[in-house]
Amino acid sequence: MKELLTPRERFGLLVIDEPQDRVPVFPLVTAHAARVARIPIRDYYTDGIAMARSQLAAQEFYGTDFISFFSEVGLVAEALGSRFSYPDDDLPLLAEPKWSELGELDDATADPMKDGRLRVYLDAISYAYEARADTVPILAYVPAPFTTAQQLVDQEAFLLGLLTEPERIHRLLEYATCSIIRFCRAIIGAGGLPILVDPLASGSVISAEHYREFALPCEAEVIRYLHRYDLDIVLHICGDTNPIIHIMPESGADLLSLDHVGLETAIAAAGDRCRIIGNFDTTAIMLSKPQEVADSVAAMVLAGKPCPRGFVAATGCEVPVETPPENVRAFVRAAKEAGANADWGARRRA
Amino acid sequence: MSERSLTSQAGRTSPTPGWADPKPARVTFDEWQDLFERVPEELVEEYHYFPPNREAFSKYLFPPQTFAIYGMRHLRRLKYDNSLAALRMWGFVQNETERLFRARQLGRRVIATMGDLGAVPVIVNSFPDCIAFYPDCIWWTPFAMESRVLFDAAAELGIGDATCFSRAALGAFAKHSYFPDPDLVIASTGASCDDYSGVEQLVERFAPDMMWVEEPMRCDMGRMGPMGPMLVKEYERVVERMEKLTGHEITDDELRAGVRQANRVRKLVKRLRELAFREGAMASLEMMVVEFGNLHHYSDITEWPHVLEHLLATAESRAAADTPVVDKDALRVVWVTPPADPLLLTYVEDAGARVVGTEYVINQALEIIDEDKPPLEAIAESFMAASLIGTSKARAQSAIDQAREYRAEGVIISGIFGGSHCAMEGRLISDYVKAALDLPVLEFDVTSPSREIALQIGTRIDAFLEVLRSRR
Ligand code: SF4
């Protein structure tokens, strides 16, 4: 059935604290879009037009409320010199970080037009923007400094450095932040809304203390930059966010995209400051039957809807590449049904 | 010396304290992003709508990129004045949807005024905590977004491509997401455009409370003529309805203050028009936005005058230094009927012309209201100068007068594909202008929203300007 609002209009209401006709629906369809478009995954992340066409096809096929560009978190690190391998039908893999240990930094800054695959993303954003930005928000995931730093230096050396060489870690984070902001600027110019993604800052990887000391200030710096443009910024941290959910709003994020944390907990800790996006289990969406997906999604939406600043029905992390399409469709259908505000038009007129 | 201290030093005499504008120029979307990156944080923090409110959400000094990301795709193709005052104006105007929703959240009453383009808001804005806005201005949104979404929504309600682009307002009402559902709709009709009257009729189903105001026809018996008193009575009904809505009995002083407030804006705009048309101190795109601000002050009667003062200071300093933003020697044209596609103004200026006079169907909003008369009578009298309530000859005369005053070399009339009123008037105005002045006239219809100017229209503009050039 044709809906009254476009995804763009619905999102517009969400970010100015107005009720919507239904909750926005956002299964995090990233590389899975390549399956919808029936192209090899390698094409998806090395060819901007292919990436855009896949995302456009997936958005139309599933009827989601966003187009979101993402392949993997090494994007900026690669542009700065880390080496990635490109399997034919899988996502890029970190082959060799730029540095094997914490040491002296160079003065490189990633050039979004030239370095690594940043240009692939910009091409994808521009293409999708021209095709559909009047009706659908175009989002672009940007790896946050803390996550990027772990793709620049051997991860073990980095994590050890948090304890033994905090000064060096701070310098490395500044180094990453500089290129990330430059990339954000190019995304803005192309018409995309940057989403900050920081999975390696989750409670599954570091403690709340380290999150507050190292990851949070860089997230805040990037978000401050984006707020200069008055953009509504999503901070996505998948994995376990129980230990940090109460601190995450200090990043300045306007929307928190969450994974392993109870929705009630998240709403109690952050729902008065941020809109909550979440948080369907990605294993479940891949392995369950469509009806099971639908039932669980409906329960999730009922739990999320009371969030005072608003709620977006999403998966906690990326929809796995091999997820059966009928499960994603079940997700979308159930979220729309359970998220509907039946009296929306009438209430707004009253 | 650092760039910042240079800025501060220059800022002492600059229209913007703490900032030195670059040499006046029209710049692209990308160039504005480069400029915005250099704007100091304190300036981004400085400007808020609904002053003295300082809530974080009410900042508005943001570049076209911000609004492009939220769907305004056409902003990527336009050229902009590179002054900070112009950036401020764009940020303020683009922010209007959010501002209206915030107004409601802050407990203010939001009143949709329709059809009369300039008079009823003077009354509405005189009431405490009431904000008037024109859904009519949604006219531009399909072009700004390069989108048929609002037209499609209107079509589903029975009004399709055979009607003026103003039907976008109906689509916006149906969608409840371009402005808050108004507390009251005050729709003017009568001696007006039949297209828009049709739109207003269809809006009624979305209006919880709607009143109709009869617009009289202007006749040749002086400004007020026999119909003036009827209009005053109509405005008395508006006052009554507003009093009922707000529970506030308005005083003569409050209405007079409302008139003075409107006049403050109209006088600023009058001077800006003078500087733009005579000195090339503002470009036509910014000036179209400025002129339409007279309608309802972009839903913020307190902040809009400050935005205009900033623009005026910029224009005055350009005129004093003889540093125009558009080439003073460019071909001079008068523009009749506002172009639904703002890219046309960019196109014409890029092609070597500048606009030195306008008849944008809002003559009534440019009139200075007589502050010595009883307010409702004075508002009615100013409305009797309206573009749409008289003959086409009167609109043509306005274009002719401006063409004479600013030595225009040609007249451009942009019509509306599917619009009945403007389409009908275009040919008549063209004939009157040609009869009165020995000037070439270009007349065309703007078609649907698109990312570029239709090839045929572009070619006709190029050829027209070539003719003007050859006549020099
Ligand atoms: S046809 Fe002309 S007067 Fe009528 S609504 Fe359209 S623009 Fe306004």
mmCIF file with all atom_site columns, C-alpha atoms in Angstrom, chain A residues 117-289:
data_model
loop_
_atom_site.group_PDB
_atom_site.id
_atom_site.type_symbol
_atom_site.label_atom_id
_atom_site.label_alt_id
_atom_site.label_comp_id
_atom_site.label_asym_id
_atom_site.label_entity_id
_atom_site.label_seq_id
_atom_site.pdbx_PDB_ins_code
_atom_site.Cartn_x
_atom_site.Cartn_y
_atom_site.Cartn_z
_atom_site.occupancy
_atom_site.B_iso_or_equiv
_atom_site.pdbx_formal_charge
_atom_site.auth_seq_id
_atom_site.auth_comp_id
_atom_site.auth_asym_id
_atom_site.auth_atom_id
_atom_site.pdbx_PDB_model_num
ATOM 1   C CA . ARG A 1 117 ? 38.411 3.665   -1.954 1.00 0.00 ? 117 ARG A CA 1
ATOM 2   C CA . LEU A 1 118 ? 37.081 6.898   -0.475 1.00 0.00 ? 118 LEU A CA 1
ATOM 3   C CA . ARG A 1 119 ? 36.222 8.038   -3.966 1.00 0.00 ? 119 ARG A CA 1
ATOM 4   C CA . VAL A 1 120 ? 34.124 4.896   -4.472 1.00 0.00 ? 120 VAL A CA 1
ATOM 5   C CA . TYR A 1 121 ? 31.910 6.034   -1.606 1.00 0.00 ? 121 TYR A CA 1
ATOM 6   C CA . LEU A 1 122 ? 31.701 9.577   -2.909 1.00 0.00 ? 122 LEU A CA 1
ATOM 7   C CA . ASP A 1 123 ? 30.713 8.346   -6.358 1.00 0.00 ? 123 ASP A CA 1
ATOM 8   C CA . ALA A 1 124 ? 28.071 6.129   -4.802 1.00 0.00 ? 124 ALA A CA 1
ATOM 9   C CA . ILE A 1 125 ? 26.660 8.963   -2.704 1.00 0.00 ? 125 ILE A CA 1
ATOM 10  C CA . SER A 1 126 ? 26.538 11.368  -5.660 1.00 0.00 ? 126 SER A CA 1
ATOM 11  C CA . TYR A 1 127 ? 24.808 8.821   -7.855 1.00 0.00 ? 127 TYR A CA 1
ATOM 12  C CA . ALA A 1 128 ? 22.205 7.869   -5.277 1.00 0.00 ? 128 ALA A CA 1
ATOM 13  C CA . TYR A 1 129 ? 21.698 11.493  -4.346 1.00 0.00 ? 129 TYR A CA 1
ATOM 14  C CA . GLU A 1 130 ? 20.795 12.450  -7.879 1.00 0.00 ? 130 GLU A CA 1
ATOM 15  C CA . ALA A 1 131 ? 18.584 9.406   -8.202 1.00 0.00 ? 131 ALA A CA 1
ATOM 16  C CA . ARG A 1 132 ? 16.544 9.552   -5.010 1.00 0.00 ? 132 ARG A CA 1
ATOM 17  C CA . ALA A 1 133 ? 17.545 12.170  -2.434 1.00 0.00 ? 133 ALA A CA 1
ATOM 18  C CA . ASP A 1 134 ? 14.239 13.993  -2.742 1.00 0.00 ? 134 ASP A CA 1
ATOM 19  C CA . THR A 1 135 ? 12.468 11.050  -1.171 1.00 0.00 ? 135 THR A CA 1
ATOM 20  C CA . VAL A 1 136 ? 15.055 9.026   0.768  1.00 0.00 ? 136 VAL A CA 1
ATOM 21  C CA . PRO A 1 137 ? 17.859 10.149  3.112  1.00 0.00 ? 137 PRO A CA 1
ATOM 22  C CA . ILE A 1 138 ? 21.288 9.096   1.865  1.00 0.00 ? 138 ILE A CA 1
ATOM 23  C CA . LEU A 1 139 ? 23.471 7.943   4.759  1.00 0.00 ? 139 LEU A CA 1
ATOM 24  C CA . ALA A 1 140 ? 27.181 7.195   4.620  1.00 0.00 ? 140 ALA A CA 1
ATOM 25  C CA . TYR A 1 141 ? 28.936 5.284   7.364  1.00 0.00 ? 141 TYR A CA 1
ATOM 26  C CA . VAL A 1 142 ? 32.216 6.819   8.422  1.00 0.00 ? 142 VAL A CA 1
ATOM 27  C CA . PRO A 1 143 ? 34.532 4.764   10.632 1.00 0.00 ? 143 PRO A CA 1
ATOM 28  C CA . ALA A 1 144 ? 35.233 6.712   13.816 1.00 0.00 ? 144 ALA A CA 1
ATOM 29  C CA . PRO A 1 145 ? 38.805 7.555   14.875 1.00 0.00 ? 145 PRO A CA 1
ATOM 30  C CA . PHE A 1 146 ? 39.072 4.873   17.547 1.00 0.00 ? 146 PHE A CA 1
ATOM 31  C CA . THR A 1 147 ? 38.010 2.135   15.141 1.00 0.00 ? 147 THR A CA 1
ATOM 32  C CA . THR A 1 148 ? 40.153 3.543   12.335 1.00 0.00 ? 148 THR A CA 1
ATOM 33  C CA . ALA A 1 149 ? 43.205 3.644   14.577 1.00 0.00 ? 149 ALA A CA 1
ATOM 34  C CA . GLN A 1 150 ? 42.873 -0.099  15.145 1.00 0.00 ? 150 GLN A CA 1
ATOM 35  C CA . GLN A 1 151 ? 43.098 -0.594  11.407 1.00 0.00 ? 151 GLN A CA 1
ATOM 36  C CA . LEU A 1 152 ? 46.198 1.576   11.181 1.00 0.00 ? 152 LEU A CA 1
ATOM 37  C CA . VAL A 1 153 ? 48.244 -0.180  13.841 1.00 0.00 ? 153 VAL A CA 1
ATOM 38  C CA . ASP A 1 154 ? 48.381 -3.815  14.749 1.00 0.00 ? 154 ASP A CA 1
ATOM 39  C CA . GLN A 1 155 ? 45.321 -4.268  16.945 1.00 0.00 ? 155 GLN A CA 1
ATOM 40  C CA . GLU A 1 156 ? 47.151 -6.001  19.780 1.00 0.00 ? 156 GLU A CA 1
ATOM 41  C CA . ALA A 1 157 ? 49.781 -3.287  19.912 1.00 0.00 ? 157 ALA A CA 1
ATOM 42  C CA . PHE A 1 158 ? 47.031 -0.700  19.930 1.00 0.00 ? 158 PHE A CA 1
ATOM 43  C CA . LEU A 1 159 ? 45.074 -2.287  22.768 1.00 0.00 ? 159 LEU A CA 1
ATOM 44  C CA . LEU A 1 160 ? 48.223 -2.723  24.800 1.00 0.00 ? 160 LEU A CA 1
ATOM 45  C CA . GLY A 1 161 ? 49.093 0.896   24.119 1.00 0.00 ? 161 GLY A CA 1
ATOM 46  C CA . LEU A 1 162 ? 45.874 1.996   25.816 1.00 0.00 ? 162 LEU A CA 1
ATOM 47  C CA . LEU A 1 163 ? 47.507 0.849   29.059 1.00 0.00 ? 163 LEU A CA 1
ATOM 48  C CA . THR A 1 164 ? 51.166 1.547   28.408 1.00 0.00 ? 164 THR A CA 1
ATOM 49  C CA . GLU A 1 165 ? 51.430 4.448   25.959 1.00 0.00 ? 165 GLU A CA 1
ATOM 50  C CA . PRO A 1 166 ? 48.307 6.569   26.245 1.00 0.00 ? 166 PRO A CA 1
ATOM 51  C CA . GLU A 1 167 ? 50.035 9.663   24.839 1.00 0.00 ? 167 GLU A CA 1
ATOM 52  C CA . ARG A 1 168 ? 50.943 7.858   21.651 1.00 0.00 ? 168 ARG A CA 1
ATOM 53  C CA . ILE A 1 169 ? 47.384 6.562   21.360 1.00 0.00 ? 169 ILE A CA 1
ATOM 54  C CA . HIS A 1 170 ? 46.022 10.082  21.683 1.00 0.00 ? 170 HIS A CA 1
ATOM 55  C CA . ARG A 1 171 ? 48.351 11.288  18.934 1.00 0.00 ? 171 ARG A CA 1
ATOM 56  C CA . LEU A 1 172 ? 47.307 8.416   16.693 1.00 0.00 ? 172 LEU A CA 1
ATOM 57  C CA . LEU A 1 173 ? 43.652 9.226   17.309 1.00 0.00 ? 173 LEU A CA 1
ATOM 58  C CA . GLU A 1 174 ? 44.238 12.856  16.382 1.00 0.00 ? 174 GLU A CA 1
ATOM 59  C CA . TYR A 1 175 ? 45.973 11.668  13.239 1.00 0.00 ? 175 TYR A CA 1
ATOM 60  C CA . ALA A 1 176 ? 42.945 9.554   12.280 1.00 0.00 ? 176 ALA A CA 1
ATOM 61  C CA . THR A 1 177 ? 40.465 12.255  13.250 1.00 0.00 ? 177 THR A CA 1
ATOM 62  C CA . CYS A 1 178 ? 42.005 14.717  10.852 1.00 0.00 ? 178 CYS A CA 1
ATOM 63  C CA . SER A 1 179 ? 41.431 12.480  7.811  1.00 0.00 ? 179 SER A CA 1
ATOM 64  C CA . ILE A 1 180 ? 38.007 11.421  9.009  1.00 0.00 ? 180 ILE A CA 1
ATOM 65  C CA . ILE A 1 181 ? 36.843 15.024  9.218  1.00 0.00 ? 181 ILE A CA 1
ATOM 66  C CA . ARG A 1 182 ? 38.200 15.629  5.752  1.00 0.00 ? 182 ARG A CA 1
ATOM 67  C CA . PHE A 1 183 ? 36.251 12.642  4.486  1.00 0.00 ? 183 PHE A CA 1
ATOM 68  C CA . CYS A 1 184 ? 33.113 13.887  6.242  1.00 0.00 ? 184 CYS A CA 1
ATOM 69  C CA . ARG A 1 185 ? 33.478 17.220  4.519  1.00 0.00 ? 185 ARG A CA 1
ATOM 70  C CA . ALA A 1 186 ? 33.599 15.499  1.130  1.00 0.00 ? 186 ALA A CA 1
ATOM 71  C CA . ILE A 1 187 ? 30.554 13.375  1.995  1.00 0.00 ? 187 ILE A CA 1
ATOM 72  C CA . ILE A 1 188 ? 28.618 16.506  2.923  1.00 0.00 ? 188 ILE A CA 1
ATOM 73  C CA . GLY A 1 189 ? 29.605 18.092  -0.365 1.00 0.00 ? 189 GLY A CA 1
ATOM 74  C CA . ALA A 1 190 ? 28.319 15.029  -2.200 1.00 0.00 ? 190 ALA A CA 1
ATOM 75  C CA . GLY A 1 191 ? 24.957 15.136  -0.415 1.00 0.00 ? 191 GLY A CA 1
ATOM 76  C CA . GLY A 1 192 ? 25.386 12.312  2.098  1.00 0.00 ? 192 GLY A CA 1
ATOM 77  C CA . LEU A 1 193 ? 24.592 12.395  5.800  1.00 0.00 ? 193 LEU A CA 1
ATOM 78  C CA . PRO A 1 194 ? 27.587 10.914  7.666  1.00 0.00 ? 194 PRO A CA 1
ATOM 79  C CA . ILE A 1 195 ? 26.919 8.226   10.300 1.00 0.00 ? 195 ILE A CA 1
ATOM 80  C CA . LEU A 1 196 ? 29.741 7.647   12.709 1.00 0.00 ? 196 LEU A CA 1
ATOM 81  C CA . VAL A 1 197 ? 30.469 3.953   13.228 1.00 0.00 ? 197 VAL A CA 1
ATOM 82  C CA . ASP A 1 198 ? 32.695 2.846   16.085 1.00 0.00 ? 198 ASP A CA 1
ATOM 83  C CA . PRO A 1 199 ? 32.311 -0.901  16.630 1.00 0.00 ? 199 PRO A CA 1
ATOM 84  C CA . LEU A 1 200 ? 35.802 -1.342  18.034 1.00 0.00 ? 200 LEU A CA 1
ATOM 85  C CA . ALA A 1 201 ? 34.904 1.013   20.873 1.00 0.00 ? 201 ALA A CA 1
ATOM 86  C CA . SER A 1 202 ? 32.131 -1.250  22.150 1.00 0.00 ? 202 SER A CA 1
ATOM 87  C CA . GLY A 1 203 ? 32.063 -2.877  25.535 1.00 0.00 ? 203 GLY A CA 1
ATOM 88  C CA . SER A 1 204 ? 32.949 -6.122  23.766 1.00 0.00 ? 204 SER A CA 1
ATOM 89  C CA . VAL A 1 205 ? 36.418 -4.662  23.044 1.00 0.00 ? 205 VAL A CA 1
ATOM 90  C CA . ILE A 1 206 ? 37.276 -2.057  25.675 1.00 0.00 ? 206 ILE A CA 1
ATOM 91  C CA . SER A 1 207 ? 36.234 -0.955  29.142 1.00 0.00 ? 207 SER A CA 1
ATOM 92  C CA . ALA A 1 208 ? 33.928 1.967   29.864 1.00 0.00 ? 208 ALA A CA 1
ATOM 93  C CA . GLU A 1 209 ? 36.920 3.874   31.266 1.00 0.00 ? 209 GLU A CA 1
ATOM 94  C CA . HIS A 1 210 ? 38.884 3.461   28.068 1.00 0.00 ? 210 HIS A CA 1
ATOM 95  C CA . TYR A 1 211 ? 35.820 4.379   26.042 1.00 0.00 ? 211 TYR A CA 1
ATOM 96  C CA . ARG A 1 212 ? 35.495 7.610   27.987 1.00 0.00 ? 212 ARG A CA 1
ATOM 97  C CA . GLU A 1 213 ? 39.203 8.413   27.833 1.00 0.00 ? 213 GLU A CA 1
ATOM 98  C CA . PHE A 1 214 ? 40.009 7.515   24.229 1.00 0.00 ? 214 PHE A CA 1
ATOM 99  C CA . ALA A 1 215 ? 37.032 6.851   21.957 1.00 0.00 ? 215 ALA A CA 1
ATOM 100 C CA . LEU A 1 216 ? 34.439 9.304   23.204 1.00 0.00 ? 216 LEU A CA 1
ATOM 101 C CA . PRO A 1 217 ? 36.479 12.530  22.816 1.00 0.00 ? 217 PRO A CA 1
ATOM 102 C CA . CYS A 1 218 ? 37.242 11.727  19.168 1.00 0.00 ? 218 CYS A CA 1
ATOM 103 C CA . GLU A 1 219 ? 33.633 10.807  18.450 1.00 0.00 ? 219 GLU A CA 1
ATOM 104 C CA . ALA A 1 220 ? 32.675 14.126  20.036 1.00 0.00 ? 220 ALA A CA 1
ATOM 105 C CA . GLU A 1 221 ? 35.186 16.023  17.931 1.00 0.00 ? 221 GLU A CA 1
ATOM 106 C CA . VAL A 1 222 ? 33.883 14.592  14.670 1.00 0.00 ? 222 VAL A CA 1
ATOM 107 C CA . ILE A 1 223 ? 30.284 15.183  15.757 1.00 0.00 ? 223 ILE A CA 1
ATOM 108 C CA . ARG A 1 224 ? 31.109 18.777  16.729 1.00 0.00 ? 224 ARG A CA 1
ATOM 109 C CA . TYR A 1 225 ? 32.413 19.292  13.238 1.00 0.00 ? 225 TYR A CA 1
ATOM 110 C CA . LEU A 1 226 ? 29.238 17.815  11.737 1.00 0.00 ? 226 LEU A CA 1
ATOM 111 C CA . HIS A 1 227 ? 27.037 19.887  14.018 1.00 0.00 ? 227 HIS A CA 1
ATOM 112 C CA . ARG A 1 228 ? 28.572 23.014  12.524 1.00 0.00 ? 228 ARG A CA 1
ATOM 113 C CA . TYR A 1 229 ? 26.468 21.981  9.548  1.00 0.00 ? 229 TYR A CA 1
ATOM 114 C CA . ASP A 1 230 ? 23.425 21.348  11.743 1.00 0.00 ? 230 ASP A CA 1
ATOM 115 C CA . LEU A 1 231 ? 23.338 17.702  10.720 1.00 0.00 ? 231 LEU A CA 1
ATOM 116 C CA . ASP A 1 232 ? 21.570 15.075  12.803 1.00 0.00 ? 232 ASP A CA 1
ATOM 117 C CA . ILE A 1 233 ? 24.212 12.523  13.555 1.00 0.00 ? 233 ILE A CA 1
ATOM 118 C CA . VAL A 1 234 ? 23.882 8.819   14.199 1.00 0.00 ? 234 VAL A CA 1
ATOM 119 C CA . LEU A 1 235 ? 26.528 7.132   16.306 1.00 0.00 ? 235 LEU A CA 1
ATOM 120 C CA . HIS A 1 236 ? 26.522 3.414   15.611 1.00 0.00 ? 236 HIS A CA 1
ATOM 121 C CA . ILE A 1 237 ? 28.279 1.088   18.018 1.00 0.00 ? 237 ILE A CA 1
ATOM 122 C CA . CYS A 1 238 ? 27.508 -2.570  17.564 1.00 0.00 ? 238 CYS A CA 1
ATOM 123 C CA . GLY A 1 239 ? 28.458 -5.238  20.026 1.00 0.00 ? 239 GLY A CA 1
ATOM 124 C CA . ASP A 1 240 ? 27.856 -4.859  23.730 1.00 0.00 ? 240 ASP A CA 1
ATOM 125 C CA . THR A 1 241 ? 27.050 -1.281  24.723 1.00 0.00 ? 241 THR A CA 1
ATOM 126 C CA . ASN A 1 242 ? 25.686 -2.000  28.202 1.00 0.00 ? 242 ASN A CA 1
ATOM 127 C CA . PRO A 1 243 ? 28.731 -0.528  29.963 1.00 0.00 ? 243 PRO A CA 1
ATOM 128 C CA . ILE A 1 244 ? 28.755 2.675   27.910 1.00 0.00 ? 244 ILE A CA 1
ATOM 129 C CA . ILE A 1 245 ? 25.156 3.397   26.985 1.00 0.00 ? 245 ILE A CA 1
ATOM 130 C CA . HIS A 1 246 ? 24.838 6.078   29.659 1.00 0.00 ? 246 HIS A CA 1
ATOM 131 C CA . ILE A 1 247 ? 28.018 7.796   28.403 1.00 0.00 ? 247 ILE A CA 1
ATOM 132 C CA . MET A 1 248 ? 27.357 7.618   24.669 1.00 0.00 ? 248 MET A CA 1
ATOM 133 C CA . PRO A 1 249 ? 25.095 10.720  24.577 1.00 0.00 ? 249 PRO A CA 1
ATOM 134 C CA . GLU A 1 250 ? 28.094 12.772  25.728 1.00 0.00 ? 250 GLU A CA 1
ATOM 135 C CA . SER A 1 251 ? 29.445 12.313  22.216 1.00 0.00 ? 251 SER A CA 1
ATOM 136 C CA . GLY A 1 252 ? 26.784 14.801  21.128 1.00 0.00 ? 252 GLY A CA 1
ATOM 137 C CA . ALA A 1 253 ? 25.155 12.228  18.836 1.00 0.00 ? 253 ALA A CA 1
ATOM 138 C CA . ASP A 1 254 ? 21.523 12.910  18.009 1.00 0.00 ? 254 ASP A CA 1
ATOM 139 C CA . LEU A 1 255 ? 20.675 9.280   17.355 1.00 0.00 ? 255 LEU A CA 1
ATOM 140 C CA . LEU A 1 256 ? 22.263 6.165   18.865 1.00 0.00 ? 256 LEU A CA 1
ATOM 141 C CA . SER A 1 257 ? 22.314 2.995   16.814 1.00 0.00 ? 257 SER A CA 1
ATOM 142 C CA . LEU A 1 258 ? 22.673 0.051   19.178 1.00 0.00 ? 258 LEU A CA 1
ATOM 143 C CA . ASP A 1 259 ? 23.122 -3.683  19.172 1.00 0.00 ? 259 ASP A CA 1
ATOM 144 C CA . HIS A 1 260 ? 23.503 -5.788  22.317 1.00 0.00 ? 260 HIS A CA 1
ATOM 145 C CA . VAL A 1 261 ? 21.698 -3.820  24.967 1.00 0.00 ? 261 VAL A CA 1
ATOM 146 C CA . GLY A 1 262 ? 18.146 -4.090  26.206 1.00 0.00 ? 262 GLY A CA 1
ATOM 147 C CA . LEU A 1 263 ? 15.916 -1.459  24.647 1.00 0.00 ? 263 LEU A CA 1
ATOM 148 C CA . GLU A 1 264 ? 14.415 -0.607  28.023 1.00 0.00 ? 264 GLU A CA 1
ATOM 149 C CA . THR A 1 265 ? 17.907 -0.091  29.402 1.00 0.00 ? 265 THR A CA 1
ATOM 150 C CA . ALA A 1 266 ? 18.916 2.046   26.447 1.00 0.00 ? 266 ALA A CA 1
ATOM 151 C CA . ILE A 1 267 ? 15.793 4.187   26.623 1.00 0.00 ? 267 ILE A CA 1
ATOM 152 C CA . ALA A 1 268 ? 16.180 4.676   30.368 1.00 0.00 ? 268 ALA A CA 1
ATOM 153 C CA . ALA A 1 269 ? 19.840 5.643   30.001 1.00 0.00 ? 269 ALA A CA 1
ATOM 154 C CA . ALA A 1 270 ? 19.732 7.782   26.863 1.00 0.00 ? 270 ALA A CA 1
ATOM 155 C CA . GLY A 1 271 ? 16.225 8.051   25.477 1.00 0.00 ? 271 GLY A CA 1
ATOM 156 C CA . ASP A 1 272 ? 15.603 11.526  26.849 1.00 0.00 ? 272 ASP A CA 1
ATOM 157 C CA . ARG A 1 273 ? 18.645 12.887  24.991 1.00 0.00 ? 273 ARG A CA 1
ATOM 158 C CA . CYS A 1 274 ? 18.914 10.764  21.839 1.00 0.00 ? 274 CYS A CA 1
ATOM 159 C CA . ARG A 1 275 ? 16.633 8.935   19.445 1.00 0.00 ? 275 ARG A CA 1
ATOM 160 C CA . ILE A 1 276 ? 17.295 5.217   19.683 1.00 0.00 ? 276 ILE A CA 1
ATOM 161 C CA . ILE A 1 277 ? 17.929 3.041   16.641 1.00 0.00 ? 277 ILE A CA 1
ATOM 162 C CA . GLY A 1 278 ? 17.907 -0.660  17.166 1.00 0.00 ? 278 GLY A CA 1
ATOM 163 C CA . ASN A 1 279 ? 18.454 -3.419  17.693 1.00 0.00 ? 279 ASN A CA 1
ATOM 164 C CA . PHE A 1 280 ? 17.274 -6.651  16.142 1.00 0.00 ? 280 PHE A CA 1
ATOM 165 C CA . ASP A 1 281 ? 19.629 -9.583  16.471 1.00 0.00 ? 281 ASP A CA 1
ATOM 166 C CA . THR A 1 282 ? 21.455 -10.112 13.183 1.00 0.00 ? 282 THR A CA 1
ATOM 167 C CA . THR A 1 283 ? 21.895 -13.823 13.696 1.00 0.00 ? 283 THR A CA 1
ATOM 168 C CA . ALA A 1 284 ? 18.177 -14.114 14.194 1.00 0.00 ? 284 ALA A CA 1
ATOM 169 C CA . ILE A 1 285 ? 17.350 -12.211 11.036 1.00 0.00 ? 285 ILE A CA 1
ATOM 170 C CA . MET A 1 286 ? 19.541 -14.576 9.064  1.00 0.00 ? 286 MET A CA 1
ATOM 171 C CA . LEU A 1 287 ? 18.592 -17.886 10.647 1.00 0.00 ? 287 LEU A CA 1
ATOM 172 C CA . SER A 1 288 ? 14.972 -17.549 11.753 1.00 0.00 ? 288 SER A CA 1
ATOM 173 C CA . LYS A 1 289 ? 11.866 -18.211 9.758  1.00 0.00 ? 289 LYS A CA 1
#
